[in-house]
Coordinates of C-alpha atoms and ligand atoms in Angstrom, one line a residue:
M240 CA 17.4 27.4 -43.9
K241 CA 14.3 25.8 -45.3
L242 CA 13.1 22.4 -44.2
S243 CA 10.3 20.6 -45.9
G244 CA 8.4 17.3 -45.6
H245 CA 5.1 15.7 -44.9
T246 CA 3.3 16.0 -41.6
L247 CA 2.9 12.6 -40.1
F248 CA -0.6 13.1 -38.6
N249 CA -2.4 14.7 -41.6
N250 CA 0.1 14.1 -44.5
A251 CA 0.3 17.8 -45.5
A252 CA 3.3 18.9 -47.4
I253 CA 4.8 21.9 -45.5
E254 CA 7.9 24.0 -45.6
I255 CA 9.5 25.5 -42.5
D256 CA 11.4 28.7 -43.0
L257 CA 14.1 29.2 -40.3
R258 CA 16.0 32.5 -39.8
D259 CA 18.8 32.5 -37.3
D260 CA 17.6 29.0 -36.2
S261 CA 14.2 30.4 -35.3
V262 CA 11.0 29.5 -37.0
A263 CA 10.1 32.5 -39.2
S264 CA 7.1 30.9 -41.0
I265 CA 5.5 27.7 -42.0
R266 CA 3.7 27.4 -45.3
E267 CA 1.7 24.6 -46.9
L268 CA 3.0 23.3 -50.2
T269 CA 0.9 21.8 -53.0
A270 CA 3.4 18.9 -53.0
T271 CA 7.0 18.0 -52.1
D272 CA 9.2 15.1 -53.2
S273 CA 10.9 15.1 -49.7
N274 CA 10.4 11.9 -47.8
I275 CA 11.0 13.6 -44.5
Q276 CA 8.3 13.0 -41.9
I277 CA 7.3 15.9 -39.6
A278 CA 5.8 14.9 -36.3
P279 CA 5.1 16.7 -33.0
A280 CA 8.2 16.8 -30.7
P281 CA 8.0 13.8 -28.3
I282 CA 7.3 14.2 -24.6
D283 CA 9.0 11.9 -22.1
I284 CA 7.3 12.0 -18.7
Q285 CA 9.9 9.8 -17.0
V286 CA 13.6 10.8 -17.4
N287 CA 16.0 10.2 -14.5
G288 CA 19.1 11.2 -16.4
F289 CA 20.8 11.0 -19.8
A290 CA 24.2 11.1 -21.4
G291 CA 26.0 10.9 -18.1
F292 CA 23.9 13.5 -16.3
D293 CA 22.1 12.1 -13.3
L294 CA 19.3 14.1 -11.7
N295 CA 19.3 12.0 -8.6
T296 CA 22.5 12.9 -6.9
E297 CA 23.6 15.2 -4.1
T298 CA 25.6 17.3 -6.5
V299 CA 23.5 17.8 -9.6
T300 CA 23.5 21.4 -10.7
P301 CA 21.2 23.6 -12.8
D302 CA 23.9 23.5 -15.5
D303 CA 23.7 19.7 -15.5
V304 CA 19.9 19.9 -15.9
C305 CA 20.2 22.2 -18.9
A306 CA 22.9 20.1 -20.5
M307 CA 20.7 17.0 -20.0
V308 CA 17.7 18.6 -21.6
R309 CA 19.8 19.8 -24.6
A310 CA 21.3 16.2 -24.9
L311 CA 17.7 14.9 -25.1
W312 CA 16.8 17.4 -27.9
R313 CA 19.7 15.8 -29.9
V314 CA 17.9 12.5 -29.8
G315 CA 14.5 13.9 -30.6
T316 CA 12.9 14.2 -27.2
G317 CA 11.4 17.7 -27.1
F318 CA 9.7 17.9 -23.8
L319 CA 10.1 16.0 -20.5
C320 CA 9.2 15.6 -16.9
P321 CA 12.5 15.2 -15.1
T322 CA 12.1 12.4 -12.7
I323 CA 13.3 12.4 -9.1
V324 CA 13.4 9.1 -7.3
T325 CA 13.5 7.9 -3.7
G326 CA 16.2 9.4 -1.5
S327 CA 16.8 11.4 1.6
F328 CA 14.9 14.7 2.1
D329 CA 18.0 16.7 1.3
R330 CA 18.9 14.8 -1.8
I331 CA 15.5 15.1 -3.2
F332 CA 15.4 18.8 -2.2
N333 CA 18.7 19.4 -4.0
S334 CA 17.6 17.7 -7.2
L335 CA 14.3 19.7 -7.2
S336 CA 16.2 22.9 -6.6
A337 CA 18.6 22.2 -9.4
I338 CA 15.6 21.7 -11.8
A339 CA 13.8 24.8 -10.5
D340 CA 17.0 26.9 -10.9
A341 CA 17.6 25.5 -14.4
C342 CA 14.1 26.7 -15.4
K343 CA 14.9 30.2 -14.1
M344 CA 18.3 30.2 -16.0
D345 CA 17.1 29.0 -19.4
P346 CA 13.7 30.0 -20.8
L347 CA 13.8 27.3 -23.5
V348 CA 14.6 24.6 -20.9
N349 CA 11.8 26.0 -18.8
Y350 CA 9.5 25.7 -21.8
A351 CA 10.5 22.1 -22.4
I352 CA 10.0 21.0 -18.8
L353 CA 6.3 20.3 -18.6
G354 CA 6.5 19.4 -14.9
I355 CA 8.5 17.3 -12.5
H356 CA 7.8 13.7 -11.8
L357 CA 8.4 12.6 -8.2
E358 CA 8.7 8.8 -8.2
G359 CA 8.9 7.8 -4.6
P360 CA 9.8 7.9 -1.8
Y361 CA 6.3 6.8 -0.8
I362 CA 6.6 3.4 -2.3
S363 CA 6.7 -0.3 -1.3
A364 CA 9.7 -1.4 0.8
E365 CA 9.5 -4.9 -0.5
D366 CA 12.2 -6.4 -2.7
G367 CA 10.8 -6.5 -6.2
P368 CA 8.2 -3.8 -6.1
R369 CA 10.8 -1.4 -4.7
G370 CA 12.9 -2.0 -7.8
A371 CA 16.2 -0.2 -7.5
H372 CA 15.0 2.5 -5.1
P373 CA 17.1 2.5 -1.8
L374 CA 15.3 0.8 1.0
A375 CA 16.7 3.1 3.7
H376 CA 14.7 6.0 2.2
V377 CA 11.4 4.4 1.5
R378 CA 8.7 5.9 3.7
D379 CA 5.0 6.6 4.3
P380 CA 3.4 9.6 2.6
D381 CA 4.1 12.9 4.5
W382 CA 2.2 16.0 3.3
D383 CA 4.4 18.5 5.1
E384 CA 7.5 16.9 3.5
F385 CA 5.9 16.9 0.1
Q386 CA 4.9 20.6 0.5
Q387 CA 8.5 21.6 1.2
W388 CA 9.5 20.0 -2.0
Q389 CA 6.6 21.4 -4.0
D390 CA 7.4 24.9 -2.6
I391 CA 11.1 24.8 -3.7
T392 CA 9.9 24.0 -7.2
E393 CA 7.2 26.7 -7.1
G394 CA 4.6 24.1 -7.9
K395 CA 6.3 22.3 -10.7
I396 CA 5.8 18.8 -9.4
S397 CA 3.0 17.5 -11.7
I398 CA 3.2 13.7 -11.3
V399 CA 3.7 11.7 -8.1
T400 CA 4.2 7.9 -8.3
L401 CA 3.4 6.2 -5.1
A402 CA 2.2 2.9 -3.6
P403 CA -1.5 3.2 -2.5
E404 CA -1.1 0.6 0.2
K405 CA 1.2 2.8 2.2
K406 CA -0.1 4.2 5.5
G407 CA -2.1 7.4 4.8
A408 CA -1.8 7.1 1.0
I409 CA -5.4 7.5 0.1
P410 CA -6.0 10.9 1.8
F411 CA -2.6 11.9 0.4
I412 CA -3.8 11.0 -3.1
E413 CA -6.9 13.1 -2.6
K414 CA -4.9 16.1 -1.7
L415 CA -2.5 15.7 -4.6
V416 CA -5.5 15.4 -7.0
S417 CA -7.1 18.5 -5.6
D418 CA -3.9 20.3 -6.3
G419 CA -4.1 19.2 -9.9
I420 CA -1.2 16.7 -9.7
V421 CA -1.4 13.5 -11.7
V422 CA -1.2 10.5 -9.2
A423 CA 0.4 7.4 -10.6
L424 CA 0.6 4.0 -9.0
G425 CA 3.9 2.3 -9.1
H426 CA 6.5 0.4 -7.2
T427 CA 3.6 -1.1 -5.4
N428 CA 2.4 -4.3 -3.8
A429 CA -1.2 -3.2 -3.7
S430 CA -4.2 -5.4 -3.2
A431 CA -7.2 -5.0 -5.5
D432 CA -8.9 -3.0 -2.8
D433 CA -5.9 -0.7 -2.4
I434 CA -6.0 -0.1 -6.2
Q435 CA -9.7 0.6 -6.3
A436 CA -9.4 3.0 -3.3
A437 CA -6.6 4.8 -5.2
I438 CA -8.8 5.1 -8.3
D439 CA -11.7 6.4 -6.2
A440 CA -9.3 9.0 -4.8
G441 CA -8.4 10.1 -8.3
A442 CA -5.3 8.2 -9.3
K443 CA -5.0 8.3 -13.0
L444 CA -1.9 6.4 -14.2
S445 CA 0.1 3.2 -13.7
T446 CA 3.8 4.0 -13.8
H447 CA 5.8 1.6 -16.0
L448 CA 3.1 -1.1 -15.7
G449 CA 4.6 -4.5 -15.4
N450 CA 7.9 -3.3 -13.9
G451 CA 8.7 -2.4 -10.3
A452 CA 7.2 -5.8 -9.5
H453 CA 8.1 -9.1 -7.9
A454 CA 10.1 -11.4 -10.1
L455 CA 7.7 -14.2 -9.1
I456 CA 4.0 -13.5 -8.6
R457 CA 0.7 -15.3 -8.1
R458 CA -0.8 -15.8 -11.5
H459 CA -4.1 -14.0 -10.6
P460 CA -5.3 -11.9 -9.0
N461 CA -2.3 -9.6 -8.8
Y462 CA -1.5 -6.0 -8.9
I463 CA -0.6 -6.1 -12.6
W464 CA -3.9 -7.5 -13.8
E465 CA -5.8 -5.3 -11.5
Q466 CA -4.2 -2.2 -13.0
L467 CA -4.3 -3.5 -16.5
G468 CA -8.0 -4.1 -16.2
A469 CA -8.9 -0.8 -14.7
D470 CA -10.1 1.5 -17.4
E471 CA -9.7 4.5 -15.1
L472 CA -5.9 4.1 -15.2
W473 CA -3.7 5.0 -18.0
A474 CA -0.4 3.1 -18.2
S475 CA 3.1 4.3 -19.0
L476 CA 5.2 1.6 -20.7
I477 CA 9.0 1.1 -21.1
V478 CA 9.1 -0.5 -24.5
D479 CA 12.9 -1.1 -24.7
G480 CA 12.6 -4.9 -25.2
H481 CA 13.9 -5.6 -21.7
H482 CA 11.5 -4.2 -19.3
L483 CA 8.6 -5.8 -21.1
P484 CA 8.9 -8.8 -23.4
P485 CA 7.5 -7.9 -26.9
S486 CA 4.4 -10.0 -26.3
V487 CA 3.7 -8.3 -23.0
A488 CA 4.2 -4.8 -24.5
K489 CA 1.8 -5.8 -27.3
S490 CA -0.8 -7.3 -24.9
M491 CA -0.7 -4.2 -22.6
I492 CA -1.1 -1.8 -25.5
R493 CA -4.0 -3.8 -26.8
A494 CA -5.7 -4.1 -23.4
K495 CA -5.2 -0.5 -22.4
T496 CA -5.9 0.8 -25.9
L497 CA -4.1 3.6 -27.6
D498 CA -6.2 6.1 -25.6
R499 CA -4.7 5.1 -22.3
C500 CA -1.0 4.3 -23.1
I501 CA 2.0 6.5 -22.9
L502 CA 5.5 5.6 -23.9
V503 CA 8.3 6.5 -21.5
S504 CA 12.1 6.0 -21.6
D505 CA 12.7 5.8 -17.9
A506 CA 16.2 6.7 -19.0
V507 CA 19.0 6.9 -16.4
A508 CA 22.4 8.6 -16.8
L509 CA 23.8 5.5 -18.5
A510 CA 21.6 6.1 -21.5
G511 CA 24.0 7.2 -24.2
M512 CA 27.0 5.6 -22.5
K513 CA 29.2 2.5 -23.1
P514 CA 28.5 -0.9 -21.6
G515 CA 30.2 -1.7 -18.3
I516 CA 29.7 -1.6 -14.5
Y517 CA 28.8 1.7 -13.0
E518 CA 28.0 3.1 -9.5
F519 CA 24.5 4.5 -9.9
A520 CA 21.9 5.5 -7.4
E521 CA 24.0 4.3 -4.6
R522 CA 24.1 0.8 -6.1
S523 CA 26.3 -1.1 -8.6
V524 CA 24.6 -1.6 -11.9
E525 CA 25.6 -3.2 -15.1
L526 CA 24.9 -1.8 -18.6
T527 CA 24.9 -4.6 -21.0
E528 CA 25.8 -4.6 -24.8
D529 CA 22.1 -4.7 -25.6
R530 CA 21.3 -1.6 -23.6
C531 CA 19.9 -3.3 -20.5
V532 CA 20.6 -1.9 -17.0
R533 CA 20.5 -4.4 -14.1
L534 CA 21.5 -4.3 -10.4
V535 CA 24.7 -6.3 -10.4
G536 CA 24.0 -9.9 -9.3
T537 CA 20.2 -9.6 -9.6
E538 CA 17.6 -9.8 -12.3
Y539 CA 16.2 -6.5 -11.2
L540 CA 16.2 -3.7 -13.8
A541 CA 17.5 -0.4 -12.7
G542 CA 16.2 2.0 -15.2
S543 CA 16.6 2.0 -19.0
A544 CA 19.3 3.1 -21.3
I545 CA 17.2 4.0 -24.3
E546 CA 15.9 7.1 -25.9
L547 CA 12.1 7.6 -26.3
A548 CA 12.5 7.3 -30.1
R549 CA 13.6 3.7 -29.6
G550 CA 10.3 3.1 -27.7
I551 CA 8.4 4.5 -30.6
E552 CA 10.2 2.2 -33.0
N553 CA 9.8 -0.8 -30.8
S554 CA 6.1 -0.3 -30.3
V555 CA 5.6 -0.4 -34.0
R556 CA 7.6 -3.6 -34.2
F557 CA 6.2 -5.3 -31.1
A558 CA 2.5 -4.2 -31.1
G559 CA 1.8 -4.0 -34.8
I560 CA 0.6 -0.4 -34.5
S561 CA 1.3 2.2 -37.2
L562 CA 4.1 4.7 -36.9
K563 CA 1.4 7.4 -36.5
E564 CA -0.2 5.6 -33.6
S565 CA 3.1 4.9 -32.0
V566 CA 4.2 8.5 -32.2
S567 CA 0.9 9.6 -30.7
L568 CA 1.7 7.5 -27.6
A569 CA 4.8 9.7 -27.1
T570 CA 3.3 13.1 -28.1
L571 CA -0.5 13.6 -28.0
Q572 CA -1.0 11.1 -25.1
P573 CA 1.4 12.6 -22.6
M574 CA 0.1 16.1 -23.6
R575 CA -3.4 15.0 -22.8
L576 CA -2.4 13.4 -19.5
L577 CA -0.8 16.6 -18.3
N578 CA -3.4 19.0 -19.9
A579 CA -0.4 20.6 -21.6
E580 CA -2.1 21.4 -24.9
P581 CA -2.2 25.2 -24.4
H582 CA 1.5 25.3 -23.4
V583 CA 2.8 22.9 -26.1
E584 CA 0.6 24.2 -28.9
A585 CA 1.5 27.9 -28.3
K586 CA 4.8 27.4 -30.2
T587 CA 6.2 25.3 -33.0
N588 CA 7.6 21.9 -31.8
F589 CA 8.6 19.3 -34.3
I590 CA 10.9 16.4 -35.0
L591 CA 11.9 15.8 -38.6
F592 CA 13.0 12.4 -39.6
E593 CA 13.2 9.7 -42.2
W594 CA 11.4 6.5 -41.4
D595 CA 13.0 3.3 -42.4
A596 CA 9.9 1.1 -42.5
A597 CA 11.8 -2.2 -43.3
H598 CA 13.9 -1.8 -40.1
H599 CA 11.5 0.2 -38.0
K600 CA 14.0 2.9 -37.6
I601 CA 13.7 6.6 -37.0
D602 CA 16.6 8.6 -38.5
L603 CA 16.4 11.9 -36.8
I604 CA 17.2 15.0 -39.0
A605 CA 16.1 17.9 -36.8
T606 CA 14.4 18.9 -33.6
I607 CA 12.5 22.2 -33.1
V608 CA 11.4 23.2 -29.6
G609 CA 9.6 26.4 -28.7
D610 CA 10.1 27.8 -32.3
E611 CA 13.9 27.2 -32.1
L612 CA 15.9 24.7 -34.1
V613 CA 17.7 22.9 -31.2
Y614 CA 19.2 20.1 -33.3
H615 CA 20.1 19.5 -36.9
T616 CA 21.9 16.4 -38.1
E617 CA 24.2 18.4 -40.5
T618 CA 25.2 21.2 -38.1
K619 CA 25.1 18.9 -35.0
K620 CA 23.7 21.9 -33.3
Ligands
ZN963 ZN1 10.4 3.1 -11.4

């Protein structure tokens, strides 16, 4: 099979020659009349589940992890950081073991998993900042506990989201940073001093800035402005139209600049499923017609139900940035954050799609990960 199109980042006409669904060669053409766009395969650094597979259960298996990663390839997410949220020691341990075993079972899944994101349990216990994380399992940072989790993954935990105001958080951040782990602030009720201390200790990211926050908040100062104004911190953003109103997404992208923003899906297992009430993360949640996931009876969001590609589309629409800029927020930016260039760029990784500029819509045609064609719209592979 031969696939041709124009590369999004430098507008070169190229042809990809695939043999047995594996990239045999790529050559530059003088021209092509194909209107297919070819972009790097997106990287989602916050994925809790997808297509019915939930990473955060007692029973998740390595097969589930592999099936989830393959389901993500079919919607154009090439790479990911599977995300493990607040829970008991054993539940977190089981989820991490399943991911580590999936990586041992399937070399391509191993290649696609750029690291594991541990979001919690060292977060705020307050309603609002805690979001949908279960209160019973929120706790202070514990290095020995963390080491047991890191050991079972053989060092794959590469992002830790925590609240810097927790007891012992600042020395904990210093240790994580010295181990090369990206420290992210999130689900936090931090003061300006807490945030500055975390930055001084090496924290680099704000996780889903503007979410995991109180429903009502003092206008200023507050922990959102403090993080938004800190040039040392990058921000991950859930641009699904629910977690951040369009004007907020636009303002945050402008304030942080394209150099410090990353798009994430924060998808939960309900992504890809029908609207309804579900039991999820030990709580009842509602998935609405317009793809919004809320804790039943509250206004608190409990993860998102979108694919990363929708965040790319929405960022073009909400923030007035170009498609190329928006794609960079889901490809080059997370690659830079994780220092993953040598790993990612060692192989061919693309998505091929048509861009419907009038409707800001990506129509995915194919996904190539690690030199392999892992999805094609015609073969439904
Ligand atoms: Zn969160």
